[in-house]
Amino acid sequence: MLNCMKMRKPLLPHGITVAKIERELYFLRGKVEAENFDVAFCHGDCKPSNLLVDLESRLWLIDLELAGPNYRGLDLIKLFRTQSNRFSEGDLKMFLSNYCAKDEFLAVKLEHECRICEILSWLEAAMFFSTLTSNG
């Protein structure tokens, strides 16, 4: 996406440049790599509209074309980031506790991962949408 942004000259808010985005991206990359998070098979577009519950209360994941190796924290925080007006900090903690089968140490570790990856998730979204616009 970064190369696409460089080629397309996206329309960006005043004061934001592709060079600034690139510096932020490399800073975040270093931070994530320093944490040494586990890589898992992830959905890639985890959001409420891609989760369905059938009449027998079974959960179904749909829209899997972005699935592949990634950080769990990046995948999971997108579920809460996309509709932040409907979820609270308590919801995130409760979800992670259940996701981690009540292993509170793992839940705290994964919450830390989600917090770091949240910044990356917003940057990813900004880069994606900026490639849809161009001024040249």
N, C-alpha and C. Protein backbone atom coordinates (compact mmCIF):
# COMPACT_ATOMS: atom_id res chain seq x y z
N MET A 1 0.83 -1.19 0.00
CA MET A 1 0.00 0.00 0.00
C MET A 1 0.87 1.26 0.00
N LEU A 2 1.99 1.19 0.70
CA LEU A 2 2.86 2.36 0.77
C LEU A 2 3.38 2.72 -0.62
N ASN A 3 3.79 1.74 -1.39
CA ASN A 3 4.26 2.01 -2.75
C ASN A 3 3.14 2.58 -3.61
N CYS A 4 1.93 2.08 -3.43
CA CYS A 4 0.78 2.60 -4.16
C CYS A 4 0.54 4.07 -3.79
N MET A 5 0.67 4.38 -2.51
CA MET A 5 0.49 5.77 -2.08
C MET A 5 1.54 6.68 -2.71
N LYS A 6 2.77 6.20 -2.78
CA LYS A 6 3.84 7.00 -3.37
C LYS A 6 3.58 7.27 -4.84
N MET A 7 3.06 6.30 -5.55
CA MET A 7 2.81 6.44 -6.98
C MET A 7 1.57 7.28 -7.27
N ARG A 8 0.53 7.15 -6.46
CA ARG A 8 -0.76 7.78 -6.78
C ARG A 8 -0.91 9.19 -6.22
N LYS A 9 -0.04 9.63 -5.34
CA LYS A 9 -0.14 10.95 -4.72
C LYS A 9 -1.54 11.15 -4.12
N PRO A 10 -1.85 10.44 -3.05
CA PRO A 10 -3.20 10.50 -2.48
C PRO A 10 -3.54 11.87 -1.90
N LEU A 11 -4.83 12.14 -1.84
CA LEU A 11 -5.31 13.35 -1.17
C LEU A 11 -5.23 13.08 0.33
N LEU A 12 -4.45 13.87 1.03
CA LEU A 12 -4.26 13.68 2.48
C LEU A 12 -4.62 14.97 3.20
N PRO A 13 -4.98 14.86 4.48
CA PRO A 13 -5.26 16.07 5.26
C PRO A 13 -4.04 16.98 5.32
N HIS A 14 -4.27 18.28 5.50
CA HIS A 14 -3.19 19.26 5.59
C HIS A 14 -2.18 18.84 6.66
N GLY A 15 -0.92 18.88 6.31
CA GLY A 15 0.14 18.54 7.25
C GLY A 15 0.53 17.08 7.27
N ILE A 16 -0.24 16.24 6.61
CA ILE A 16 0.07 14.81 6.54
C ILE A 16 0.67 14.53 5.18
N THR A 17 1.82 13.89 5.19
CA THR A 17 2.48 13.54 3.94
C THR A 17 2.73 12.03 3.90
N VAL A 18 2.99 11.54 2.72
CA VAL A 18 3.32 10.12 2.58
C VAL A 18 4.59 9.81 3.36
N ALA A 19 5.53 10.74 3.37
CA ALA A 19 6.78 10.54 4.13
C ALA A 19 6.49 10.40 5.63
N LYS A 20 5.58 11.22 6.16
CA LYS A 20 5.22 11.10 7.58
C LYS A 20 4.55 9.76 7.86
N ILE A 21 3.68 9.34 6.97
CA ILE A 21 3.02 8.05 7.13
C ILE A 21 4.06 6.93 7.09
N GLU A 22 5.01 7.04 6.19
CA GLU A 22 6.06 6.02 6.10
C GLU A 22 6.89 5.95 7.38
N ARG A 23 7.25 7.10 7.94
CA ARG A 23 8.00 7.12 9.21
C ARG A 23 7.19 6.47 10.33
N GLU A 24 5.90 6.80 10.39
CA GLU A 24 5.04 6.22 11.43
C GLU A 24 4.92 4.71 11.25
N LEU A 25 4.79 4.29 10.01
CA LEU A 25 4.68 2.86 9.72
C LEU A 25 5.93 2.11 10.19
N TYR A 26 7.11 2.65 9.89
CA TYR A 26 8.34 1.97 10.30
C TYR A 26 8.53 2.02 11.82
N PHE A 27 8.09 3.10 12.46
CA PHE A 27 8.13 3.16 13.92
C PHE A 27 7.26 2.07 14.53
N LEU A 28 6.02 1.95 14.03
CA LEU A 28 5.10 0.93 14.54
C LEU A 28 5.59 -0.48 14.23
N ARG A 29 6.17 -0.64 13.07
CA ARG A 29 6.72 -1.96 12.71
C ARG A 29 7.79 -2.37 13.72
N GLY A 30 8.67 -1.44 14.07
CA GLY A 30 9.71 -1.73 15.05
C GLY A 30 9.13 -2.07 16.41
N LYS A 31 8.09 -1.34 16.81
CA LYS A 31 7.45 -1.59 18.10
C LYS A 31 6.80 -2.97 18.13
N VAL A 32 6.09 -3.33 17.07
CA VAL A 32 5.42 -4.63 17.01
C VAL A 32 6.46 -5.76 16.97
N GLU A 33 7.50 -5.58 16.16
CA GLU A 33 8.53 -6.61 16.08
C GLU A 33 9.25 -6.79 17.41
N ALA A 34 9.47 -5.70 18.14
CA ALA A 34 10.14 -5.78 19.44
C ALA A 34 9.31 -6.56 20.46
N GLU A 35 7.99 -6.54 20.30
CA GLU A 35 7.11 -7.26 21.22
C GLU A 35 7.12 -8.77 20.96
N ASN A 36 7.53 -9.16 19.75
CA ASN A 36 7.61 -10.58 19.40
C ASN A 36 6.27 -11.30 19.57
N PHE A 37 5.20 -10.69 19.06
CA PHE A 37 3.87 -11.30 19.15
C PHE A 37 3.82 -12.58 18.32
N ASP A 38 3.01 -13.52 18.76
CA ASP A 38 2.80 -14.74 17.99
C ASP A 38 2.01 -14.43 16.73
N VAL A 39 2.34 -15.11 15.67
CA VAL A 39 1.58 -15.01 14.42
C VAL A 39 0.64 -16.20 14.37
N ALA A 40 -0.60 -15.93 14.00
CA ALA A 40 -1.63 -16.98 13.94
C ALA A 40 -2.38 -16.86 12.61
N PHE A 41 -3.16 -17.86 12.29
CA PHE A 41 -4.04 -17.76 11.12
C PHE A 41 -5.22 -16.88 11.53
N CYS A 42 -5.40 -15.77 10.85
CA CYS A 42 -6.40 -14.78 11.24
C CYS A 42 -7.41 -14.55 10.11
N HIS A 43 -8.54 -13.98 10.49
CA HIS A 43 -9.62 -13.69 9.55
C HIS A 43 -9.19 -12.62 8.55
N GLY A 44 -8.57 -11.55 9.04
CA GLY A 44 -8.09 -10.48 8.16
C GLY A 44 -9.05 -9.31 8.03
N ASP A 45 -10.32 -9.53 8.30
CA ASP A 45 -11.32 -8.45 8.22
C ASP A 45 -12.38 -8.71 9.29
N CYS A 46 -11.90 -8.92 10.50
CA CYS A 46 -12.78 -9.27 11.62
C CYS A 46 -13.60 -8.03 12.03
N LYS A 47 -14.87 -8.08 11.76
CA LYS A 47 -15.78 -6.99 12.14
C LYS A 47 -17.16 -7.60 12.31
N PRO A 48 -18.04 -6.93 13.05
CA PRO A 48 -19.36 -7.51 13.34
C PRO A 48 -20.13 -7.99 12.12
N SER A 49 -20.03 -7.29 11.00
CA SER A 49 -20.80 -7.70 9.83
C SER A 49 -20.27 -8.99 9.19
N ASN A 50 -19.10 -9.44 9.61
CA ASN A 50 -18.55 -10.70 9.10
C ASN A 50 -18.71 -11.85 10.08
N LEU A 51 -19.51 -11.64 11.12
CA LEU A 51 -19.81 -12.67 12.10
C LEU A 51 -21.32 -12.91 12.08
N LEU A 52 -21.71 -14.14 11.86
CA LEU A 52 -23.13 -14.47 11.82
C LEU A 52 -23.43 -15.53 12.86
N VAL A 53 -24.57 -15.43 13.49
CA VAL A 53 -25.03 -16.44 14.45
C VAL A 53 -26.31 -17.04 13.88
N ASP A 54 -26.33 -18.38 13.75
CA ASP A 54 -27.50 -19.04 13.18
C ASP A 54 -28.54 -19.33 14.25
N LEU A 55 -29.63 -19.95 13.86
CA LEU A 55 -30.73 -20.22 14.79
C LEU A 55 -30.36 -21.19 15.90
N GLU A 56 -29.27 -21.92 15.73
CA GLU A 56 -28.80 -22.85 16.77
C GLU A 56 -27.66 -22.25 17.58
N SER A 57 -27.48 -20.91 17.48
CA SER A 57 -26.47 -20.15 18.21
C SER A 57 -25.04 -20.53 17.84
N ARG A 58 -24.85 -21.04 16.63
CA ARG A 58 -23.50 -21.31 16.14
C ARG A 58 -22.96 -20.06 15.46
N LEU A 59 -21.68 -19.80 15.69
CA LEU A 59 -21.02 -18.64 15.09
C LEU A 59 -20.40 -19.03 13.76
N TRP A 60 -20.64 -18.21 12.74
CA TRP A 60 -20.08 -18.43 11.42
C TRP A 60 -19.28 -17.20 11.02
N LEU A 61 -18.08 -17.44 10.51
CA LEU A 61 -17.24 -16.37 9.98
C LEU A 61 -17.41 -16.35 8.47
N ILE A 62 -17.65 -15.17 7.92
CA ILE A 62 -17.79 -15.03 6.46
C ILE A 62 -16.77 -14.01 5.95
N ASP A 63 -16.66 -13.90 4.64
CA ASP A 63 -15.79 -12.91 4.00
C ASP A 63 -14.32 -13.18 4.34
N LEU A 64 -13.83 -14.32 3.89
CA LEU A 64 -12.50 -14.80 4.30
C LEU A 64 -11.39 -14.52 3.28
N GLU A 65 -11.62 -13.67 2.29
CA GLU A 65 -10.58 -13.49 1.28
C GLU A 65 -9.31 -12.83 1.81
N LEU A 66 -9.35 -12.19 2.97
CA LEU A 66 -8.15 -11.58 3.55
C LEU A 66 -7.52 -12.47 4.63
N ALA A 67 -8.04 -13.68 4.81
CA ALA A 67 -7.52 -14.57 5.85
C ALA A 67 -6.09 -14.99 5.55
N GLY A 68 -5.32 -15.15 6.62
CA GLY A 68 -3.93 -15.59 6.47
C GLY A 68 -3.15 -15.29 7.73
N PRO A 69 -1.84 -15.46 7.70
CA PRO A 69 -1.01 -15.23 8.89
C PRO A 69 -0.99 -13.76 9.28
N ASN A 70 -1.18 -13.51 10.57
CA ASN A 70 -1.16 -12.14 11.08
C ASN A 70 -1.09 -12.20 12.60
N TYR A 71 -1.09 -11.04 13.22
CA TYR A 71 -1.11 -10.96 14.68
C TYR A 71 -2.56 -11.03 15.17
N ARG A 72 -2.82 -11.87 16.18
CA ARG A 72 -4.19 -11.99 16.71
C ARG A 72 -4.71 -10.65 17.19
N GLY A 73 -3.85 -9.89 17.83
CA GLY A 73 -4.27 -8.59 18.36
C GLY A 73 -4.77 -7.65 17.28
N LEU A 74 -4.13 -7.69 16.12
CA LEU A 74 -4.57 -6.83 15.01
C LEU A 74 -5.93 -7.29 14.51
N ASP A 75 -6.12 -8.59 14.41
CA ASP A 75 -7.40 -9.12 13.95
C ASP A 75 -8.52 -8.81 14.95
N LEU A 76 -8.26 -9.04 16.21
CA LEU A 76 -9.31 -8.90 17.23
C LEU A 76 -9.67 -7.45 17.51
N ILE A 77 -8.69 -6.54 17.49
CA ILE A 77 -9.02 -5.14 17.80
C ILE A 77 -9.91 -4.55 16.73
N LYS A 78 -9.83 -5.05 15.51
CA LYS A 78 -10.70 -4.55 14.44
C LYS A 78 -12.17 -4.80 14.76
N LEU A 79 -12.44 -5.88 15.46
CA LEU A 79 -13.82 -6.19 15.85
C LEU A 79 -14.39 -5.09 16.72
N PHE A 80 -13.57 -4.52 17.57
CA PHE A 80 -14.03 -3.46 18.48
C PHE A 80 -13.84 -2.07 17.89
N ARG A 81 -12.86 -1.89 17.05
CA ARG A 81 -12.60 -0.58 16.47
C ARG A 81 -13.69 -0.17 15.49
N THR A 82 -14.24 -1.13 14.75
CA THR A 82 -15.17 -0.78 13.68
C THR A 82 -16.49 -0.23 14.18
N GLN A 83 -16.88 -0.59 15.39
CA GLN A 83 -18.13 -0.06 15.95
C GLN A 83 -17.90 0.34 17.41
N SER A 84 -16.98 1.28 17.61
CA SER A 84 -16.59 1.65 18.97
C SER A 84 -17.74 2.25 19.78
N ASN A 85 -18.76 2.74 19.11
CA ASN A 85 -19.91 3.30 19.84
C ASN A 85 -20.76 2.20 20.47
N ARG A 86 -20.57 0.94 20.06
CA ARG A 86 -21.38 -0.16 20.59
C ARG A 86 -20.61 -1.03 21.58
N PHE A 87 -19.30 -0.82 21.71
CA PHE A 87 -18.49 -1.65 22.58
C PHE A 87 -17.76 -0.78 23.60
N SER A 88 -17.49 -1.35 24.75
CA SER A 88 -16.79 -0.62 25.80
C SER A 88 -15.49 -1.34 26.14
N GLU A 89 -14.69 -0.69 26.97
CA GLU A 89 -13.46 -1.33 27.46
C GLU A 89 -13.81 -2.62 28.19
N GLY A 90 -14.89 -2.59 28.95
CA GLY A 90 -15.33 -3.79 29.66
C GLY A 90 -15.68 -4.92 28.72
N ASP A 91 -16.32 -4.57 27.59
CA ASP A 91 -16.65 -5.58 26.57
C ASP A 91 -15.39 -6.23 26.02
N LEU A 92 -14.37 -5.42 25.75
CA LEU A 92 -13.12 -5.96 25.22
C LEU A 92 -12.50 -6.92 26.23
N LYS A 93 -12.43 -6.51 27.49
CA LYS A 93 -11.84 -7.37 28.53
C LYS A 93 -12.63 -8.67 28.69
N MET A 94 -13.95 -8.57 28.68
CA MET A 94 -14.78 -9.77 28.83
C MET A 94 -14.61 -10.69 27.62
N PHE A 95 -14.58 -10.11 26.42
CA PHE A 95 -14.39 -10.91 25.22
C PHE A 95 -13.05 -11.64 25.27
N LEU A 96 -11.98 -10.92 25.62
CA LEU A 96 -10.65 -11.53 25.65
C LEU A 96 -10.56 -12.61 26.72
N SER A 97 -11.21 -12.39 27.85
CA SER A 97 -11.21 -13.40 28.91
C SER A 97 -11.86 -14.69 28.41
N ASN A 98 -12.99 -14.55 27.73
CA ASN A 98 -13.66 -15.74 27.18
C ASN A 98 -12.88 -16.33 26.01
N TYR A 99 -12.34 -15.48 25.16
CA TYR A 99 -11.54 -15.94 24.02
C TYR A 99 -10.35 -16.77 24.51
N CYS A 100 -9.78 -16.36 25.64
CA CYS A 100 -8.61 -17.06 26.21
C CYS A 100 -9.02 -18.15 27.19
N ALA A 101 -10.27 -18.57 27.13
CA ALA A 101 -10.78 -19.65 28.00
C ALA A 101 -10.51 -19.37 29.47
N LYS A 102 -10.75 -18.12 29.87
CA LYS A 102 -10.62 -17.68 31.26
C LYS A 102 -9.18 -17.70 31.78
N ASP A 103 -8.19 -17.84 30.90
CA ASP A 103 -6.78 -17.75 31.28
C ASP A 103 -6.45 -16.26 31.36
N GLU A 104 -6.54 -15.70 32.55
CA GLU A 104 -6.41 -14.24 32.71
C GLU A 104 -5.03 -13.73 32.33
N PHE A 105 -3.98 -14.52 32.56
CA PHE A 105 -2.64 -14.10 32.15
C PHE A 105 -2.59 -13.92 30.63
N LEU A 106 -3.13 -14.89 29.90
CA LEU A 106 -3.16 -14.81 28.44
C LEU A 106 -4.05 -13.65 27.99
N ALA A 107 -5.16 -13.45 28.68
CA ALA A 107 -6.08 -12.35 28.31
C ALA A 107 -5.39 -11.00 28.46
N VAL A 108 -4.64 -10.81 29.53
CA VAL A 108 -3.92 -9.54 29.75
C VAL A 108 -2.85 -9.37 28.68
N LYS A 109 -2.14 -10.45 28.36
CA LYS A 109 -1.11 -10.41 27.32
C LYS A 109 -1.74 -10.05 25.97
N LEU A 110 -2.87 -10.64 25.66
CA LEU A 110 -3.53 -10.37 24.38
C LEU A 110 -4.13 -8.97 24.35
N GLU A 111 -4.59 -8.46 25.49
CA GLU A 111 -5.09 -7.08 25.53
C GLU A 111 -3.95 -6.11 25.22
N HIS A 112 -2.77 -6.37 25.77
CA HIS A 112 -1.60 -5.53 25.48
C HIS A 112 -1.31 -5.55 23.97
N GLU A 113 -1.37 -6.74 23.39
CA GLU A 113 -1.15 -6.88 21.95
C GLU A 113 -2.20 -6.09 21.17
N CYS A 114 -3.46 -6.20 21.59
CA CYS A 114 -4.54 -5.46 20.92
C CYS A 114 -4.30 -3.96 20.97
N ARG A 115 -3.84 -3.46 22.12
CA ARG A 115 -3.62 -2.01 22.28
C ARG A 115 -2.53 -1.51 21.33
N ILE A 116 -1.46 -2.26 21.20
CA ILE A 116 -0.39 -1.85 20.29
C ILE A 116 -0.87 -1.97 18.84
N CYS A 117 -1.57 -3.04 18.54
CA CYS A 117 -2.05 -3.26 17.18
C CYS A 117 -3.19 -2.32 16.80
N GLU A 118 -3.87 -1.74 17.78
CA GLU A 118 -4.96 -0.80 17.46
C GLU A 118 -4.43 0.37 16.65
N ILE A 119 -3.29 0.90 17.03
CA ILE A 119 -2.69 2.01 16.30
C ILE A 119 -2.39 1.58 14.87
N LEU A 120 -1.82 0.39 14.74
CA LEU A 120 -1.51 -0.15 13.43
C LEU A 120 -2.77 -0.35 12.59
N SER A 121 -3.86 -0.76 13.23
CA SER A 121 -5.11 -0.98 12.50
C SER A 121 -5.66 0.32 11.92
N TRP A 122 -5.54 1.42 12.66
CA TRP A 122 -6.01 2.71 12.14
C TRP A 122 -5.11 3.18 11.00
N LEU A 123 -3.80 2.96 11.15
CA LEU A 123 -2.89 3.36 10.08
C LEU A 123 -3.16 2.54 8.82
N GLU A 124 -3.40 1.24 8.99
CA GLU A 124 -3.74 0.38 7.86
C GLU A 124 -4.99 0.90 7.14
N ALA A 125 -6.02 1.26 7.90
CA ALA A 125 -7.26 1.77 7.30
C ALA A 125 -7.01 3.09 6.58
N ALA A 126 -6.25 3.98 7.20
CA ALA A 126 -5.96 5.28 6.57
C ALA A 126 -5.20 5.09 5.26
N MET A 127 -4.23 4.18 5.27
CA MET A 127 -3.47 3.93 4.05
C MET A 127 -4.38 3.33 2.97
N PHE A 128 -5.21 2.40 3.35
CA PHE A 128 -6.11 1.77 2.37
C PHE A 128 -7.01 2.81 1.73
N PHE A 129 -7.67 3.63 2.55
CA PHE A 129 -8.62 4.59 1.99
C PHE A 129 -7.93 5.72 1.23
N SER A 130 -6.70 6.05 1.61
CA SER A 130 -5.99 7.09 0.88
C SER A 130 -5.60 6.64 -0.52
N THR A 131 -5.45 5.33 -0.71
CA THR A 131 -5.11 4.85 -2.05
C THR A 131 -6.32 4.91 -3.00
N LEU A 132 -7.50 5.14 -2.44
CA LEU A 132 -8.70 5.25 -3.29
C LEU A 132 -8.86 6.65 -3.89
N THR A 133 -8.12 7.61 -3.34
CA THR A 133 -8.19 8.99 -3.83
C THR A 133 -6.83 9.39 -4.36
N SER A 134 -6.82 10.33 -5.25
CA SER A 134 -5.56 10.74 -5.84
C SER A 134 -5.70 12.16 -6.38
N ASN A 135 -4.60 12.91 -6.36
CA ASN A 135 -4.63 14.24 -6.94
C ASN A 135 -3.65 14.34 -8.11
N GLY A 136 -3.35 13.23 -8.73
CA GLY A 136 -2.46 13.30 -9.87
C GLY A 136 -2.11 12.00 -10.47
